[in-house]
Short mmCIF file of C-alpha atoms in Angstrom, two decimals:
data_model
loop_
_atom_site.label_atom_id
_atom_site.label_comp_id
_atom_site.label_asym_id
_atom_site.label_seq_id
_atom_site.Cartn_x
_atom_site.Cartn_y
_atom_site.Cartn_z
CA UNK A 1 16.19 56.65 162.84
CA UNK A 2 17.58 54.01 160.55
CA UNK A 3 18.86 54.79 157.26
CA UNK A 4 18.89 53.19 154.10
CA UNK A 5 21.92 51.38 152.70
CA UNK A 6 21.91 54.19 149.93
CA UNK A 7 21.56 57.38 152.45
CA UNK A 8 24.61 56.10 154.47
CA UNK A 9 26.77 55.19 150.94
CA UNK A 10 25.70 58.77 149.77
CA UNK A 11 27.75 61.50 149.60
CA UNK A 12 27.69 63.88 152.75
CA UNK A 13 26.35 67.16 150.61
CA UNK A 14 23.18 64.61 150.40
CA UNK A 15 22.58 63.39 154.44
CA UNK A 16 24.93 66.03 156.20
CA UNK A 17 22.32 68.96 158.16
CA UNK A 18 22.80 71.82 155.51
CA UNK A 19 23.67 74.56 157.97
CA UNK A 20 26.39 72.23 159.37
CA UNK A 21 26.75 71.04 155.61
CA UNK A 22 27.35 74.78 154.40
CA UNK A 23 29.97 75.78 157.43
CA UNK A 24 31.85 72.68 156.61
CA UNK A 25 32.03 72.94 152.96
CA UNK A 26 32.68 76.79 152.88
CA UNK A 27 34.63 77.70 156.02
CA UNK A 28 37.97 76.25 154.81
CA UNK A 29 37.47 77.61 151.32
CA UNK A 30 36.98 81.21 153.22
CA UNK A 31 40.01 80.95 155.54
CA UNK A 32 42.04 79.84 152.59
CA UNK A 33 40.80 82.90 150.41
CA UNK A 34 41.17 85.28 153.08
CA UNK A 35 44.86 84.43 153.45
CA UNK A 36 44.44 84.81 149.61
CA UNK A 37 43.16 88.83 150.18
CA UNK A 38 45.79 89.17 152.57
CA UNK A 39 48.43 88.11 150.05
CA UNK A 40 46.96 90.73 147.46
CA UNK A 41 47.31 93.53 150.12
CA UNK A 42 51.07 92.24 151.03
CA UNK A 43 51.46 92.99 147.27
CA UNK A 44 50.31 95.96 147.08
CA UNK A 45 51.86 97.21 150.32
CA UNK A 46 55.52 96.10 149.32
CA UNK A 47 55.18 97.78 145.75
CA UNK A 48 53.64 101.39 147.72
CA UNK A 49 57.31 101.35 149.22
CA UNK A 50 58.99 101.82 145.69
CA UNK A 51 56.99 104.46 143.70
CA UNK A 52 53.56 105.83 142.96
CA UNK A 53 54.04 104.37 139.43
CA UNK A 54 55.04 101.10 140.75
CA UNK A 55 51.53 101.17 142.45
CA UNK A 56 50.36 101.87 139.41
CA UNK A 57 51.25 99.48 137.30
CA UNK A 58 50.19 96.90 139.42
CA UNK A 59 46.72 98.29 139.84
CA UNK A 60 46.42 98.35 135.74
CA UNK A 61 47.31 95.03 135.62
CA UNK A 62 44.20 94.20 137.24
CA UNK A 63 41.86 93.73 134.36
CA UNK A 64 44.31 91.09 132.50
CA UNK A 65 44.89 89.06 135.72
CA UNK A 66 41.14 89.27 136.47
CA UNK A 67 40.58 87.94 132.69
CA UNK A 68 42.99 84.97 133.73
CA UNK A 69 41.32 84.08 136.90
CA UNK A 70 37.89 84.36 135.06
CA UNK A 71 38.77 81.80 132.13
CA UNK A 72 40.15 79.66 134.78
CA UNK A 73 37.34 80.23 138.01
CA UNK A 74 34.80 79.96 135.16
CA UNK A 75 35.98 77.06 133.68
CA UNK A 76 36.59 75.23 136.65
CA UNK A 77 32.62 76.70 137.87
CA UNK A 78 31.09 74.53 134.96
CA UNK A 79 33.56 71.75 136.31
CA UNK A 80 32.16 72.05 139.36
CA UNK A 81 28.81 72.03 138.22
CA UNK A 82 28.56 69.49 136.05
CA UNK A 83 30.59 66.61 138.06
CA UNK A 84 28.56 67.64 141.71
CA UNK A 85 25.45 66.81 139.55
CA UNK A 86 27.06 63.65 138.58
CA UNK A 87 27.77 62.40 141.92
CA UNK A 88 24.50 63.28 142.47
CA UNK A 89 23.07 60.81 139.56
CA UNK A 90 25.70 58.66 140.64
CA UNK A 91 27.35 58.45 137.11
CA UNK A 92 30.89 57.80 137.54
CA UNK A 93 31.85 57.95 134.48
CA UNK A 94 30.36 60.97 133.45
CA UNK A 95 32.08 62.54 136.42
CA UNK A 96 35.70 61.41 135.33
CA UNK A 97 34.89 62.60 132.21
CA UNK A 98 34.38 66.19 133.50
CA UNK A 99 37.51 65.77 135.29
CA UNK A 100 39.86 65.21 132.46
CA UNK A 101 38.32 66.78 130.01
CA UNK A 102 38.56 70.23 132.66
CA UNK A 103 41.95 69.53 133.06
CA UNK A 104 42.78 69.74 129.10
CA UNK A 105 40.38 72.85 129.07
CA UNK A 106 42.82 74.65 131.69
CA UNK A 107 45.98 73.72 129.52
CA UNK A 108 44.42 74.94 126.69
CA UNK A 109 43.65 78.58 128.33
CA UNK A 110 46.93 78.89 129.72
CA UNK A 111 49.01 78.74 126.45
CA UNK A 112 46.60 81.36 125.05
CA UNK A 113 47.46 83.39 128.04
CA UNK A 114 51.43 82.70 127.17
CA UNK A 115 51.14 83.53 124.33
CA UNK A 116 49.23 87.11 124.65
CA UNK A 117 51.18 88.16 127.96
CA UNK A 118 54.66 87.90 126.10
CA UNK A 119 53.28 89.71 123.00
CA UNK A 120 51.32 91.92 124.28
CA UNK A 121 52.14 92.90 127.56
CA UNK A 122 54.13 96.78 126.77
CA UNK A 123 51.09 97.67 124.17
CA UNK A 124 48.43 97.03 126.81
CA UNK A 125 50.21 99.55 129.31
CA UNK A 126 51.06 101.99 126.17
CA UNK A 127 47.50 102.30 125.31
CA UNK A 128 46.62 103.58 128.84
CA UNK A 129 49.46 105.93 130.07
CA UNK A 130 52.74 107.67 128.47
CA UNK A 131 53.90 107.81 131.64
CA UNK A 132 57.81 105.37 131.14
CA UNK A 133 57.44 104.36 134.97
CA UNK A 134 54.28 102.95 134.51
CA UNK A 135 55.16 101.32 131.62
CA UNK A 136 58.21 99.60 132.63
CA UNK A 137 56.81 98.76 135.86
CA UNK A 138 53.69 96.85 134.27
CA UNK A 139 55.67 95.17 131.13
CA UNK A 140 58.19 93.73 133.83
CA UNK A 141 54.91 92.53 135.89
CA UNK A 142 52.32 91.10 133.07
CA UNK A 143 54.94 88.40 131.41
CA UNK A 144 55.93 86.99 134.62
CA UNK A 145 52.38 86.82 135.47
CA UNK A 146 50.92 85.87 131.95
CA UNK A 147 53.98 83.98 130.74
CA UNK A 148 54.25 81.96 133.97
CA UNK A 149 50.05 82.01 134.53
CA UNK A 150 50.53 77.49 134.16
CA UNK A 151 50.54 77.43 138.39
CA UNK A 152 47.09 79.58 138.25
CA UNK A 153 45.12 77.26 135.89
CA UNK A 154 46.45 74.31 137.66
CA UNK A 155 45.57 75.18 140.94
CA UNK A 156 42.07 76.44 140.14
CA UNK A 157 41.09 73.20 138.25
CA UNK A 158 42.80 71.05 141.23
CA UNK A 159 41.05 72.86 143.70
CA UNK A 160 37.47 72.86 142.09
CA UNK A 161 37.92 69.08 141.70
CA UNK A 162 38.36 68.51 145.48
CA UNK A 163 35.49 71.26 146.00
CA UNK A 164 32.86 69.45 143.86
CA UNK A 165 33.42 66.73 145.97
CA UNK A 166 33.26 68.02 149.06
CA UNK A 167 36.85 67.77 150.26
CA UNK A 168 37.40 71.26 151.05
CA UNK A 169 39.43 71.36 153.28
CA UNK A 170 42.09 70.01 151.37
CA UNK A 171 41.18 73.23 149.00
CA UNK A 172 42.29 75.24 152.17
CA UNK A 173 45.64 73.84 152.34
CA UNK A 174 46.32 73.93 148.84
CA UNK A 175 45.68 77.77 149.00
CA UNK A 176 47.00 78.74 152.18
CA UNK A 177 50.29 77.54 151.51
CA UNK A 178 50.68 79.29 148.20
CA UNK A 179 49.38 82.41 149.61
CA UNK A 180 51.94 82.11 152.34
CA UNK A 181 54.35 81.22 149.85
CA UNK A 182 53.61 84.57 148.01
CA UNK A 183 54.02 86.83 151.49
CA UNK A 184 57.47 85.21 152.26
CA UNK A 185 58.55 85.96 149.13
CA UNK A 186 57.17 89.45 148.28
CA UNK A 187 59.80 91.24 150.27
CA UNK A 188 62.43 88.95 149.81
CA UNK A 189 62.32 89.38 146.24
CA UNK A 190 61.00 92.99 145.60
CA UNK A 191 63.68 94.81 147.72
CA UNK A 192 66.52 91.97 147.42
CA UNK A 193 67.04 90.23 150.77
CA UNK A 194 70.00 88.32 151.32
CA UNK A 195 71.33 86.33 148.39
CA UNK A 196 68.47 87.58 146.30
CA UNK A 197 68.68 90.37 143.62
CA UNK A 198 66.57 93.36 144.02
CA UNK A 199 63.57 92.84 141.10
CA UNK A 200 61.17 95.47 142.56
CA UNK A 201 57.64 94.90 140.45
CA UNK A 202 58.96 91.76 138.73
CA UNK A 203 60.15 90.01 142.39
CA UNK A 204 56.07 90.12 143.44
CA UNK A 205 54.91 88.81 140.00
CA UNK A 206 57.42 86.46 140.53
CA UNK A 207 55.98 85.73 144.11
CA UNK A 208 52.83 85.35 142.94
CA UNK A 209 53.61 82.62 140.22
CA UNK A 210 55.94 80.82 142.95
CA UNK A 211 53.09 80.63 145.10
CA UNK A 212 50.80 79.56 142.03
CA UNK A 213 52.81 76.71 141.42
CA UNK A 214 52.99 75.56 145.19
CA UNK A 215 49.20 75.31 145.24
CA UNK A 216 48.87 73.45 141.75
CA UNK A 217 51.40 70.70 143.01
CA UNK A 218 49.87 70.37 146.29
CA UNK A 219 46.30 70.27 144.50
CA UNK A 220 47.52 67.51 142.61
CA UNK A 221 48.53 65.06 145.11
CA UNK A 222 45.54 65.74 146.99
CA UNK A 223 43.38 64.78 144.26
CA UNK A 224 45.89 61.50 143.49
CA UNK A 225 45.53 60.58 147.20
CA UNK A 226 42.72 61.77 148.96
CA UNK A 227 39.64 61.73 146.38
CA UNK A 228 38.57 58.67 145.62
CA UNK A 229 35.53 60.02 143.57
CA UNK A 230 37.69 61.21 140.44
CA UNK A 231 40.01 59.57 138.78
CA UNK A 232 41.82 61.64 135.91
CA UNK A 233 43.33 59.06 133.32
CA UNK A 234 45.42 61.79 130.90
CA UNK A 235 46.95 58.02 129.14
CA UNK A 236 45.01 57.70 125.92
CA UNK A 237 42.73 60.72 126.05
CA UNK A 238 40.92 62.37 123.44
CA UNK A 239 38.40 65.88 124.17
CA UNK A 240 34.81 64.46 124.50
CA UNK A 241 32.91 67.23 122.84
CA UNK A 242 29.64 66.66 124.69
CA UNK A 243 31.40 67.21 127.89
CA UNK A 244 32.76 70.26 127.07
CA UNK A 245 29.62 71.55 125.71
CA UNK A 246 28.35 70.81 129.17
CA UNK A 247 30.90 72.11 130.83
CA UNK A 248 31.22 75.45 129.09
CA UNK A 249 26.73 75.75 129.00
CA UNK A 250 28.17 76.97 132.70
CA UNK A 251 31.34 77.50 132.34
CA UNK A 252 31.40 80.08 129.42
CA UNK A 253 28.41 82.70 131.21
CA UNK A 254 30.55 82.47 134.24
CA UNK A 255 34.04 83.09 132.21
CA UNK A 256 32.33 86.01 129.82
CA UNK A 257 30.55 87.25 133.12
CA UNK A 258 33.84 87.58 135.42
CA UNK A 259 35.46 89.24 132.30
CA UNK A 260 33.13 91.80 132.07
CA UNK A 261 34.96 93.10 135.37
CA UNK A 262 38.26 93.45 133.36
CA UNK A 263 36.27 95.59 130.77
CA UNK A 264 34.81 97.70 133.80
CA UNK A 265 37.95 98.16 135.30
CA UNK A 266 39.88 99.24 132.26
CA UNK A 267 37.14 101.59 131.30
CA UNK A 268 36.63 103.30 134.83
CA UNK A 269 40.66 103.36 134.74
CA UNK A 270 40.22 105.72 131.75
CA UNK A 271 37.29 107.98 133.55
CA UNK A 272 39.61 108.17 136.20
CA UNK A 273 42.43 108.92 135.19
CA UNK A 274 41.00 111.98 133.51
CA UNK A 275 40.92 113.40 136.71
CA UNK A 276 44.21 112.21 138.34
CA UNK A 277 46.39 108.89 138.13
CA UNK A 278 46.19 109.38 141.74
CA UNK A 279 42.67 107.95 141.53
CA UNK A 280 43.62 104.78 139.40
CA UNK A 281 45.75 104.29 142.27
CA UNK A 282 43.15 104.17 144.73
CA UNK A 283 40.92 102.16 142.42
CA UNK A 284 43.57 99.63 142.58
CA UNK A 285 43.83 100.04 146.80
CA UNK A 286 40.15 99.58 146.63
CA UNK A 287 39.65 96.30 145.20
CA UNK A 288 42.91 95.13 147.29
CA UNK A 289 40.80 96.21 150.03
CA UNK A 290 37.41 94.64 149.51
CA UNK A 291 38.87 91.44 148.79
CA UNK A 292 39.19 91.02 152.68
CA UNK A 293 35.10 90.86 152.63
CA UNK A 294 34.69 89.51 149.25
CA UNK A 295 36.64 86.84 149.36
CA UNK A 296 35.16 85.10 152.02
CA UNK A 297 32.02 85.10 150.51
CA UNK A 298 33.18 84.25 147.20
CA UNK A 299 34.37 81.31 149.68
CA UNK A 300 31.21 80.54 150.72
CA UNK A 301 29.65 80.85 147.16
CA UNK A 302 32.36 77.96 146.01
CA UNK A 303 31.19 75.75 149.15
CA UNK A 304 27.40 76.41 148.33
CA UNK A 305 27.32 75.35 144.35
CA UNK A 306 28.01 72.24 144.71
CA UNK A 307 25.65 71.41 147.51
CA UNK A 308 23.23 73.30 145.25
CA UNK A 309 24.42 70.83 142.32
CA UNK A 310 24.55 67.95 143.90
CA UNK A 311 20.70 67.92 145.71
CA UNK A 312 19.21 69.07 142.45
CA UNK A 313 20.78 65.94 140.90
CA UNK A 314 19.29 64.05 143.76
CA UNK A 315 16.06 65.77 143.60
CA UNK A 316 16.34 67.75 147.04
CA UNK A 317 14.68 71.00 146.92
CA UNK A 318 13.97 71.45 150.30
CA UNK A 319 17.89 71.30 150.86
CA UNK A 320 18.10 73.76 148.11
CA UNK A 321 16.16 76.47 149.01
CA UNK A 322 17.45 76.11 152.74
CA UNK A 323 21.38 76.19 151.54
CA UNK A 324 20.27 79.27 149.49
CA UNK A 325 18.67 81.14 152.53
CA UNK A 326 21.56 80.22 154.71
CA UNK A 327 23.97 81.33 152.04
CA UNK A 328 21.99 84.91 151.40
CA UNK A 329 22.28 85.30 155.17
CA UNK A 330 26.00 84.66 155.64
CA UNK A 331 27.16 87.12 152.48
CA UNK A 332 24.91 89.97 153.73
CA UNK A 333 26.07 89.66 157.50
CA UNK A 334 29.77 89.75 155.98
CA UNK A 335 29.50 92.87 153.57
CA UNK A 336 27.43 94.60 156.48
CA UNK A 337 31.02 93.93 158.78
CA UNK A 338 32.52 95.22 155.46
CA UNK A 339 30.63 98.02 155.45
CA UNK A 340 31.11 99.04 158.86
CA UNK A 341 34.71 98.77 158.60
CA UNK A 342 34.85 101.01 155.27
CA UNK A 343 33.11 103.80 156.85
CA UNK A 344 35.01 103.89 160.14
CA UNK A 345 38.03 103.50 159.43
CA UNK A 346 38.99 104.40 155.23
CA UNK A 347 41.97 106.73 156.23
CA UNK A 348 43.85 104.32 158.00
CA UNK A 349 43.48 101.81 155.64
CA UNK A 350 44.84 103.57 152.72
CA UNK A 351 47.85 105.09 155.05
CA UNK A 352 48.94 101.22 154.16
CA UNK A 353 49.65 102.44 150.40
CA UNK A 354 50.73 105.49 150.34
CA UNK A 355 54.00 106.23 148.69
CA UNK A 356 56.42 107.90 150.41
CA UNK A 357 56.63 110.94 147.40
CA UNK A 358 53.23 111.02 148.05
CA UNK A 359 53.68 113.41 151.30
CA UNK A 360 50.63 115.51 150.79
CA UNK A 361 48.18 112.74 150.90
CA UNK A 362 46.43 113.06 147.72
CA UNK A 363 45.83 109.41 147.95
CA UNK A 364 44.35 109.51 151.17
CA UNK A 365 41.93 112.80 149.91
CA UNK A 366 40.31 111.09 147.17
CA UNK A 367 40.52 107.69 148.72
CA UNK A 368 38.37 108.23 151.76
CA UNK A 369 35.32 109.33 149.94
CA UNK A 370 35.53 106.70 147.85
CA UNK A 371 35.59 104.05 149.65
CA UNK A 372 32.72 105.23 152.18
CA UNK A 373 30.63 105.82 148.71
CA UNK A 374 31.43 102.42 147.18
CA UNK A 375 30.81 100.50 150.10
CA UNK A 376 27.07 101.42 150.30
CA UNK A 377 26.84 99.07 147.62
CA UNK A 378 27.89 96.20 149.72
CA UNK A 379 24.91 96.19 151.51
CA UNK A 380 22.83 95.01 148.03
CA UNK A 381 26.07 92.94 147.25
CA UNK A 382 25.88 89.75 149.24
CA UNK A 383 22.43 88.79 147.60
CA UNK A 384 23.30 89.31 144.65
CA UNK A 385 26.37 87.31 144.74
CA UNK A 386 24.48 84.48 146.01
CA UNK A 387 22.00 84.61 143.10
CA UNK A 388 24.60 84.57 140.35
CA UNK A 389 26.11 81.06 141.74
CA UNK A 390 22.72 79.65 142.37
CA UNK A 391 21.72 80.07 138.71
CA UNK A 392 25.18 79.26 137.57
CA UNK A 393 24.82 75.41 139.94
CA UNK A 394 21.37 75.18 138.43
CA UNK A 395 22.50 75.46 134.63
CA UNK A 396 21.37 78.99 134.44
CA UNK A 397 24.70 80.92 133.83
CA UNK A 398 23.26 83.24 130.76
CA UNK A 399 21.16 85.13 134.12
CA UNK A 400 24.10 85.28 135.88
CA UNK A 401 25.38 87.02 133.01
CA UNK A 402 22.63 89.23 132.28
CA UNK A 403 22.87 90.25 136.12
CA UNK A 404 26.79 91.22 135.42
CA UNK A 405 26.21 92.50 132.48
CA UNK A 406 23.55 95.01 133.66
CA UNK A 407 25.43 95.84 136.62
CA UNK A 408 28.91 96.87 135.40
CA UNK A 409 28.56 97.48 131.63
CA UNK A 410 24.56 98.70 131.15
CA UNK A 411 24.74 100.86 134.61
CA UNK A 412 28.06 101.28 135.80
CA UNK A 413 30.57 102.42 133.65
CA UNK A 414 27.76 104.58 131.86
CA UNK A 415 26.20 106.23 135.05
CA UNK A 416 30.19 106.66 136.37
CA UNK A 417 30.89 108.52 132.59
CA UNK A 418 27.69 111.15 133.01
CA UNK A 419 28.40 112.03 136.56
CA UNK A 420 32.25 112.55 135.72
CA UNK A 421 31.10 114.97 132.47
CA UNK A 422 28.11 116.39 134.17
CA UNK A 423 29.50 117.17 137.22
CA UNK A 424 33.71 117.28 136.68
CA UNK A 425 33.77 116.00 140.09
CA UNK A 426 35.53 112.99 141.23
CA UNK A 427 33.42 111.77 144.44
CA UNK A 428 30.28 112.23 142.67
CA UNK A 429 31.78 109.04 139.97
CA UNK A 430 31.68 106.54 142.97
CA UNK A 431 28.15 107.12 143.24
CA UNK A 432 28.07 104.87 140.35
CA UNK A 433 28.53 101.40 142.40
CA UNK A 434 25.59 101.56 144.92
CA UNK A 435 23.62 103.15 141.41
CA UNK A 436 24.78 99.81 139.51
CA UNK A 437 24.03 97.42 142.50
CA UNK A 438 20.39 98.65 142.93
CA UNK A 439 19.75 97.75 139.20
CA UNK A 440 21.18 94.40 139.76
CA UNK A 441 19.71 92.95 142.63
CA UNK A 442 16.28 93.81 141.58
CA UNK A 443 17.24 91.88 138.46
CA UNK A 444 18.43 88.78 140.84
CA UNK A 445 14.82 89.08 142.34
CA UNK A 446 13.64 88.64 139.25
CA UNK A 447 15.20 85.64 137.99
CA UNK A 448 15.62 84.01 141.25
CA UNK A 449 11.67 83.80 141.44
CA UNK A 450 11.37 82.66 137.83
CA UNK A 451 14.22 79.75 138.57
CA UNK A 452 12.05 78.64 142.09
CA UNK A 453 9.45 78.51 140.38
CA UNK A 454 10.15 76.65 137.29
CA UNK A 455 13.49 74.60 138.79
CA UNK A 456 12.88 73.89 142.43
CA UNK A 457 9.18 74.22 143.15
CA UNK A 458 8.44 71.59 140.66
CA UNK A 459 11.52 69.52 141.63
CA UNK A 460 9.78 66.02 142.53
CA UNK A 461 12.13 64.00 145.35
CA UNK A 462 14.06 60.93 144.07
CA UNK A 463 12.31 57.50 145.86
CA UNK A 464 14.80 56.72 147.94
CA UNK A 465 15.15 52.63 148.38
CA UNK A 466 14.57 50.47 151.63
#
């Protein structure tokens, strides 16, 4: 077969066999987030060693630095977006538009992060615990985190640059060597090896922010060297409105809809705790925990939008609807391994985190119920992922946030509040994620018929040229 001049000058996400298309976009961006989850559960492990409460305070940090990564993942998601659908009109300028105009959107986030993790920090872990540990612990942890959060936003907005084009394996690098970075460190500067003080908490939010940094600058020179397809000109800029508009019609659903976790978090924090800051502290181990599974199909997720993207703008939909199938596939296979692993082996997982004045294993009680409970809803999970970035690529984010809304604020944190006062048992208020992820992927069925129906189905194929 011989193809035209425009199918060999297109981009790969447009000629490339989708299964071999989707493996090659989303494999590196999995490796690199599962050294990513590994990183998370180095952190985790290293802080166990000092205290309950140092455990603690890094688990109730989660909501703020899931509220960072959300302005910045969703942000750089209507990046993403927007440019892949560029390439796919082939407007160039258009796409270096979204480029810069990202990048100022990232700078912009960050200083309101600054800002709020050097004021705020001590009130945010007041208004949760009177326990002085905890306290301490989490002030020391949040302004390192927040104040230095600059490395964060840059890497995400590097890395979903090289992603929208394809290059993902440069994304892999860029994370990987951050993340490795962040494990080197951790010990070093928690307990004060060699030449280094001891910092305890503050040494792995310092570890983190190294590692941050590391992946921003390496982003950066990938995208100055190795991706032709955007060119970011900061000299003489000015914000084009319209492209922000465009950029946050996905962007913003996305950002509001991974922030919603923080709100779910800090409000089942406050259910649990109720019973025992001992189950906080598993709450915390848990998500450390599923990120193993998650992230890698988060990873996929990020190498599927903008093949999703890019063949709407070209008018595809049969490679649409076969990169959403193979996608839907993948994410269920890996939550059902996730599963698997959750309910065989919980105890010796959480032996990872417990403290050492922790000797009667209250940790390891309540924790092993929980996480055989929770993971039942992994099973519904993987489809439901899948949905939320297909309508987000298609310029649907407000059902991706209707989805996440439903599942953790309308469901969740309600169902988990009437089995904790109905029942005043603690194993009972896990039911509450497999309860929440029923709702949810009925609702993705739902839209995801409506969108096929209305986006794809009628999607007429561009005329390609001799």
């Amino acid at each position: 077969m011989i193809l035209s001049e425009n199918a060999k000058n297109e981009n790969k996400m447009g000629v490339m066999p989708v299964n071999s298309l989707l493996l090659n976009m989303a494999i590196p961006i999995m490796v690199s987030m599962l050294v990513q989850a590994l990183y998370n559960v180095v952190d985790s492990y290293f802080v166990a060693q000092l205290s309950q409460d140092a455990l603690n305070a890094v688990s109730l940090a989660f909501p703020v630095q899931n509220l960072m990564i959300a302005v910045s993942v969703g942000t750089g998601v209507g990046i993403n977006a927007l440019l892949s659908r560029s390439l796919g009109q082939r407007d160039q300028e258009l796409v270096n538009r979204s480029a810069v105009n990202g990048v100022f959107l990232a700078a912009v986030s960050c200083l309101v992060f600054v800002a709020l993790g050097l004021a705020g920090s001590r009130l945010f872990y007041a208004v949760q615990t009177d326990i002085p540990g905890i306290v301490d612990y989490g002030e020391d942890y949040l302004v390192i985190v927040c104040g230095l959060s600059m490395g964060l936003f840059g890497a995400v907005t590097m890395e979903r640059l090289l992603q929208a084009t394809g290059r993902t394996f440069y994304t892999m690098i860029s994370q990987a060597v951050g993340a490795l970075a962040n494990i080197i460190l951790d010990p070093i500067l928690i307990f004060g090896l060699g030449p280094f003080p001891r910092m305890e908490v503050a040494g792995a939010a310092l570890a983190t922010v190294v590692g941050q940094f590391l992946s921003c600058a390496i982003g950066v020179f990938f995208n100055a060297t190795r991706n032709p397809d955007v060119q970011v000109r900061i000299r003489g800029f000015r914000p084009h409105w319209p492209t922000i508009r465009a950029i946050y019609s996905v962007g913003l659903p996305s950002i509001v809809m991974q922030s919603i976790g923080s709100v779910m978090v800090f409000g089942m924090n406050q259910i649990l705790i109720a019973f025992t800051d001992t189950a906080t502290a598993v709450f915390g181990v848990y998500f450390k925990l599923q990120s193993f599974f998650f992230m890698p199909v988060f990873g996929l997720n990020n190498g599927m939008v903008p093949i999703v993207a890019y063949n709407y703008g070209a008018r595809k939909p049969d490679r649409i609807v076969k990169t959403i199938r193979l996608s839907v596939v993948y994410a269920t296979v890996l939550l059902a391994i996730g599963f698997a692993v959750f309910q065989l082996f919980p105890a010796q997982l959480l032996s990872l985190f417990e403290a050492e004045e922790n000797a009667a294993g209250n940790l390891i009680a309540i924790g092993v119920p929980a996480l055989r409970i929770i993971s039942f809803s992994w099973l519904l999970a993987g489809f439901g992922i899948v949905c939320g970035s297909v309508f987000q690529a298609l310029d649907h984010g407000v059902l991706s946030l209707t989805t996440s809304l439903v599942r953790q604020l309308v469901v969740l944190l309600p169902v988990a509040f009437l089995l904790a006062w109905l029942t005043q048992n603690l194993d009972m208020v896990w039911l509450s994620f497999p309860i929440a992820e029923l709702f949810s992927c009925t609702l993705c069925a739902i839209f995801l018929r409506r969108v096929y129906r209305r986006d794809i189905l009628g999607l007429v194929p561009a005329q390609e040229e001799a």
